[in-house]
Short mmCIF file of C-alpha atoms in Angstrom, two decimals:
data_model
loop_
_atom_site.label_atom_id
_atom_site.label_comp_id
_atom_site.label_asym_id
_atom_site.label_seq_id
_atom_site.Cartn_x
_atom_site.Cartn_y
_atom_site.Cartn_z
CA UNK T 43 159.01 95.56 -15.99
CA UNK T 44 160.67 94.73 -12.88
CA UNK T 45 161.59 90.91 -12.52
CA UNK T 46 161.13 90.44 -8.54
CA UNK T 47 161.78 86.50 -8.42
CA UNK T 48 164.21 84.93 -5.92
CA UNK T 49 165.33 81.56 -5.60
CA UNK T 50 163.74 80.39 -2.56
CA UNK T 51 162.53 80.94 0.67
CA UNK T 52 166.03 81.88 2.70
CA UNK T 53 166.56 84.96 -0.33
CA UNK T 54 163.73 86.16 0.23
CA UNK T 55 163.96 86.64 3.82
CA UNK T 56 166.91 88.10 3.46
CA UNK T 57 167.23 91.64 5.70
CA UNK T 58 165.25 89.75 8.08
CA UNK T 59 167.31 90.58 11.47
CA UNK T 60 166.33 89.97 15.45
CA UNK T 61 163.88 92.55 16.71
CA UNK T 62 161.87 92.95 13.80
CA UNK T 63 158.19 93.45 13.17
CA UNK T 64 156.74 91.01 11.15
CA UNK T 65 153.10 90.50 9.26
CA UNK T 66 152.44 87.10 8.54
CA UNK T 67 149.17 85.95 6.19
CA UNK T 68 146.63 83.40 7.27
CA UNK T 69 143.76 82.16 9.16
CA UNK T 70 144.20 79.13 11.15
CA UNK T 71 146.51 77.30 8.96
CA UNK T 72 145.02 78.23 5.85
CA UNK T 73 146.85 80.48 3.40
CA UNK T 74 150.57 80.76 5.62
CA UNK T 75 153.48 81.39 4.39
CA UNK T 76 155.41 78.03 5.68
CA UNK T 77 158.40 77.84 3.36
CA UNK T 78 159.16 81.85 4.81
CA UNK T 79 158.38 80.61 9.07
CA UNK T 80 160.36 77.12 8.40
CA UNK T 81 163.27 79.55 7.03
CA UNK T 82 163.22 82.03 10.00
CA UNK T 83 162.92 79.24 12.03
CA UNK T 84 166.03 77.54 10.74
CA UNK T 85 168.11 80.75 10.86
CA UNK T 86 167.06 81.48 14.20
CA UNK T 87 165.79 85.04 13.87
CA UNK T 88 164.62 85.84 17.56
CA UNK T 89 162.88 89.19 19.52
CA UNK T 90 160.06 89.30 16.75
CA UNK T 91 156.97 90.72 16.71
CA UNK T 92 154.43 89.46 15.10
CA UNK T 93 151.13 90.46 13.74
CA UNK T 94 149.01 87.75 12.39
CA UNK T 95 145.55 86.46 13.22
CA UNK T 96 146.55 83.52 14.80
CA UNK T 97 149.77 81.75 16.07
CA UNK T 98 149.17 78.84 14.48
CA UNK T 99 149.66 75.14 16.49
CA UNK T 100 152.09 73.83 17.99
CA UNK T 101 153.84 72.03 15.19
CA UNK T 102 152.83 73.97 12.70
CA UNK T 103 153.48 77.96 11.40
CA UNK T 104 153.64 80.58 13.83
CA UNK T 105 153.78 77.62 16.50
CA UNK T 106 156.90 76.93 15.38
CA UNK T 107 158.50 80.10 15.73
CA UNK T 108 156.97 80.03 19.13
CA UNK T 109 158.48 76.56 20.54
CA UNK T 110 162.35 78.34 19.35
CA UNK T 111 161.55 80.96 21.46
CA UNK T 112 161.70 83.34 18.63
CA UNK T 113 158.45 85.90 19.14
CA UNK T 114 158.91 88.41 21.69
CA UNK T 115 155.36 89.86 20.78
CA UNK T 116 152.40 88.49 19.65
CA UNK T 117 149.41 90.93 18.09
CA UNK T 118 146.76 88.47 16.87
CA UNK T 119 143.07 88.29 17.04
CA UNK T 120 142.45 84.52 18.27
CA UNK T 121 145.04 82.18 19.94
CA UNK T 122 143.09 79.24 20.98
CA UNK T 123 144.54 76.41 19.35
CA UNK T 124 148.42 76.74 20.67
CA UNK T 125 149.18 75.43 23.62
CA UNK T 126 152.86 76.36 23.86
CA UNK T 127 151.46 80.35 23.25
CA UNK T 128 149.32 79.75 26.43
CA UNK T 129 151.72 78.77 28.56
CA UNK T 130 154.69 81.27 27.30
CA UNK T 131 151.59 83.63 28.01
CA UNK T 132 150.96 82.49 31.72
CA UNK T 133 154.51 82.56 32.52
CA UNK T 134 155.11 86.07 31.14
CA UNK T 135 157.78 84.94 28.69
CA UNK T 136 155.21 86.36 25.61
CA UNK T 137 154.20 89.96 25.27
CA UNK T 138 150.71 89.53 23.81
CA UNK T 139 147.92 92.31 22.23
CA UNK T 140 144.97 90.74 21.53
CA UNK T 141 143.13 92.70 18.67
CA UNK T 142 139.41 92.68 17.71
CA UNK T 143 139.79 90.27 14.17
CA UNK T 144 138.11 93.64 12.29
CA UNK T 145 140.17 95.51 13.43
CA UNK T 146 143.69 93.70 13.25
CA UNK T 147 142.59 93.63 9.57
CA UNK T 148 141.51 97.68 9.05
CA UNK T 149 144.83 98.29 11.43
CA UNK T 150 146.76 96.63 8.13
CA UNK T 151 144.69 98.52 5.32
CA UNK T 152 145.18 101.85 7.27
CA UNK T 153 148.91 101.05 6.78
CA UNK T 154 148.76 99.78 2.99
CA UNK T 155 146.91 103.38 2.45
CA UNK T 156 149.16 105.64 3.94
CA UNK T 157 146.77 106.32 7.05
CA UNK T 158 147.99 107.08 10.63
CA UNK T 159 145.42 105.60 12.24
CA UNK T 160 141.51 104.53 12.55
CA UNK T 161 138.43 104.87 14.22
CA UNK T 162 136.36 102.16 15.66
CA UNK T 163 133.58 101.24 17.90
CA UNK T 164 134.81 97.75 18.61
CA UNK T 165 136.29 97.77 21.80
CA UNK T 166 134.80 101.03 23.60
CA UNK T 167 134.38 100.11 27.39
CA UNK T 168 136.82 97.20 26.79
CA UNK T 169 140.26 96.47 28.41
CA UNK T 170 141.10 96.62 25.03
CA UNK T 171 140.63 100.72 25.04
CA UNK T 172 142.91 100.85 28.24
CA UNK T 173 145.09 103.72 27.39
CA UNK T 174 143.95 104.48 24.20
CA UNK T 175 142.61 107.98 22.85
CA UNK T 176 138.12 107.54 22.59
CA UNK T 177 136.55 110.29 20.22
CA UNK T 178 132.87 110.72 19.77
CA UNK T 179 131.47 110.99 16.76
CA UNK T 180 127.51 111.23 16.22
CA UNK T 181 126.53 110.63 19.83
CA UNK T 182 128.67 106.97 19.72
CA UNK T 183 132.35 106.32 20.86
CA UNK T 184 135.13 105.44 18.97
CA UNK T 185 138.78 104.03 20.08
CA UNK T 186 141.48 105.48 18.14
CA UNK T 187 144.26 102.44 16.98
CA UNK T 188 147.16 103.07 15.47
CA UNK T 189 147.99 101.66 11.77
CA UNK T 190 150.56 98.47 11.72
CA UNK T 191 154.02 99.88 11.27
CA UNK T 192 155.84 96.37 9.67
CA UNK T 193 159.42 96.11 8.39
CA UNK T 194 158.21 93.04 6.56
CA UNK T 195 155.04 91.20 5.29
CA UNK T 196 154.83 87.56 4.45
CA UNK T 197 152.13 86.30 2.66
CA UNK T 198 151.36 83.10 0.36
CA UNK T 199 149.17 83.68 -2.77
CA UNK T 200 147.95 80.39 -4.93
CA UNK T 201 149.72 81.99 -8.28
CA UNK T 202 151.56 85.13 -9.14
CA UNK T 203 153.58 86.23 -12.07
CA UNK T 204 157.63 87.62 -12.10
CA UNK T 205 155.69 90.88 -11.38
CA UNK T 206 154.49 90.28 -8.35
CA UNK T 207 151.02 90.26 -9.15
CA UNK T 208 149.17 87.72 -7.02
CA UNK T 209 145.88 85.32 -6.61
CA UNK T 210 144.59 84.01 -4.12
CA UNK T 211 142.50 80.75 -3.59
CA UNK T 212 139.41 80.75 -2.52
CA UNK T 213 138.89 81.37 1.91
CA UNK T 214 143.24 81.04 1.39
CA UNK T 215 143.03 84.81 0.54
CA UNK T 216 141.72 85.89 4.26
CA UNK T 217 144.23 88.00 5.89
CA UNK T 218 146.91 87.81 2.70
CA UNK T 219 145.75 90.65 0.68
CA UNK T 220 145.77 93.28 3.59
CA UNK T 221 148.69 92.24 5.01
CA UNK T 222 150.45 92.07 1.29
CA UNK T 223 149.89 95.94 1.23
CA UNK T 224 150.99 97.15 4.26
CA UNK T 225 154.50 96.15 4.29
CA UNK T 226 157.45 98.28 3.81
CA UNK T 227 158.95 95.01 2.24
CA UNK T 228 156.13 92.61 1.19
CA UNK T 229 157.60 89.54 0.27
CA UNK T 230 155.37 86.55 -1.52
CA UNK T 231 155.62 82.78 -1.45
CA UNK T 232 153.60 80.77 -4.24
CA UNK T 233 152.25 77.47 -5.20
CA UNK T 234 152.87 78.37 -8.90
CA UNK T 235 154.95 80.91 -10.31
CA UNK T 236 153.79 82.38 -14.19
CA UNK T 237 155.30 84.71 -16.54
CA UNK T 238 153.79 88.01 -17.01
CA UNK T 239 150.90 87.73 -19.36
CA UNK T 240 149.51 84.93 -17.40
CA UNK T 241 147.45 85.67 -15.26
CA UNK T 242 143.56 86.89 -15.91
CA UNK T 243 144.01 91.16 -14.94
CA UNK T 244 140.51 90.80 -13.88
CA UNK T 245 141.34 87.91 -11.31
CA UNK T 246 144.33 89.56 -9.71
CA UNK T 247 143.71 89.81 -6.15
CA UNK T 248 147.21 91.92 -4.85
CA UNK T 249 148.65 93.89 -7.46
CA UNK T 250 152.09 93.51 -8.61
CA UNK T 251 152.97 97.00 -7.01
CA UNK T 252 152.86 95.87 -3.56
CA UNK T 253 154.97 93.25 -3.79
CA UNK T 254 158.93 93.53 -3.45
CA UNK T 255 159.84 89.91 -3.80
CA UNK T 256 158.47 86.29 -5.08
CA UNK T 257 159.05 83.07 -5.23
CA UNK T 258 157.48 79.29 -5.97
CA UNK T 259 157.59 77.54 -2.55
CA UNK T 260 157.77 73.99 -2.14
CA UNK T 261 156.07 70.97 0.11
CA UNK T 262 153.13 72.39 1.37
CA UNK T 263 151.29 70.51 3.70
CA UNK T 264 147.74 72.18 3.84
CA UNK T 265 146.69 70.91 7.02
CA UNK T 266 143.26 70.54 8.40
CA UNK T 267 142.97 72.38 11.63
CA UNK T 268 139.92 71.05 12.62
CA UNK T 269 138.85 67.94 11.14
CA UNK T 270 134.93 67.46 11.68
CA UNK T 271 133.35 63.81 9.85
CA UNK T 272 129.43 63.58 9.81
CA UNK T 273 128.51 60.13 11.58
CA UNK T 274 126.96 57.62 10.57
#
């Protein structure tokens, strides 16, 4: 069995060059890979693009990748809570697609299956079908999109073994799993790296096969986005 374990964050991004396409798990700041983005960040790896379904804030995940100047494109389903994004936005400095959140996600399984592309009503009448092929099917509509095409995928499990094979923790799994599959290098970051053998085969969320390289990351922060306190 293949051992895919590296020593930290900066060998697993290596290959990692300007211009690339980048996945990048999460939702909000829940589940992200922040040992990868502080790496890239620190190296200075600039003209991404990057699919994820957020851009995290301003201090924080994709927001820092942002505030280096380092995203070139942004595909992402909501981008409220970054306030450098919206002005790199209004200034033209950001290329941005904004992507129905179902679809961003089917757009990432079509790739992990091996499909060219999808069919879906979301969107149909939209700006967001401007340009885009529309098929009827049954008397309804459907907008043709395109399958991800990513040189990399960066996602953060809660445990996974030297295989590769990951879980996931609880709403932490969200965009991870889709995203893990549909990379032509998927690369893993972990609270808690196990030996083979370890890990329940019935609780295994991404399996092993996906995933190219792993590691145990360090100092997460696991911030609360939005903190909300009942009065008294």
């Amino acid at each position: 069995m293949i051992n895919k374990v590296v020593t930290n964050a900066g060998a697993a991004i290596a290959g990692i060059t300007d211009g690339m396409t980048l996945m990048l798990g999460g939702f909000g700041l829940c589940g992200i890979p922040e040992n990868c983005i502080r790496e890239i960040v620190a190296r200075g790896i600039s003209g991404l693009t990057c699919i994820s379904n957020n851009a995290g804030v301003d201090d924080f995940g994709i927001g820092l990748m942002l505030r280096k100047r380092q995203v070139k494109k942004m595909i992402a389903s909501y981008v409220g809570e970054n306030a450098e994004f919206e002005r790199q936005l209004l200034t033209g400095e950001l290329e941005v697609e904004l992507v129905p959140q179902g679809t961003l996600a089917t757009r990432c399984m079509a790739a992990g299956y091996g499909m060219p592309a999808i069919f879906t009503p979301a969107g149909v009448g939209t700006e967001v079908a401007e340009g885009k092929e529309v098929r009827n099917f049954g008397g309804k509509d459907y907008l043709m999109e395109m399958a991800f095409d990513a040189d990399f995928a960066i996602v953060k499990a809660w445990k996974g073994d030297t295989a590769g094979n990951l879980v996931y923790r609880q709403t932490a799994r969200n965009f991870n799993p889709v995203m893990a599959m549909a990379g032509k290098i998927t690369i893993a970051e972990v609270e808690e790296l196990v030996p083979v053998g370890a890990l329940d085969p019935d609780h295994i969320h991404t399996p092993g096969i996906y995933v190219h390289r792993i590691f145990q990351g360090t100092n997460y922060e696991k911030r609360i986005e939005q903190r909300t306190v009942r009065g008294h």
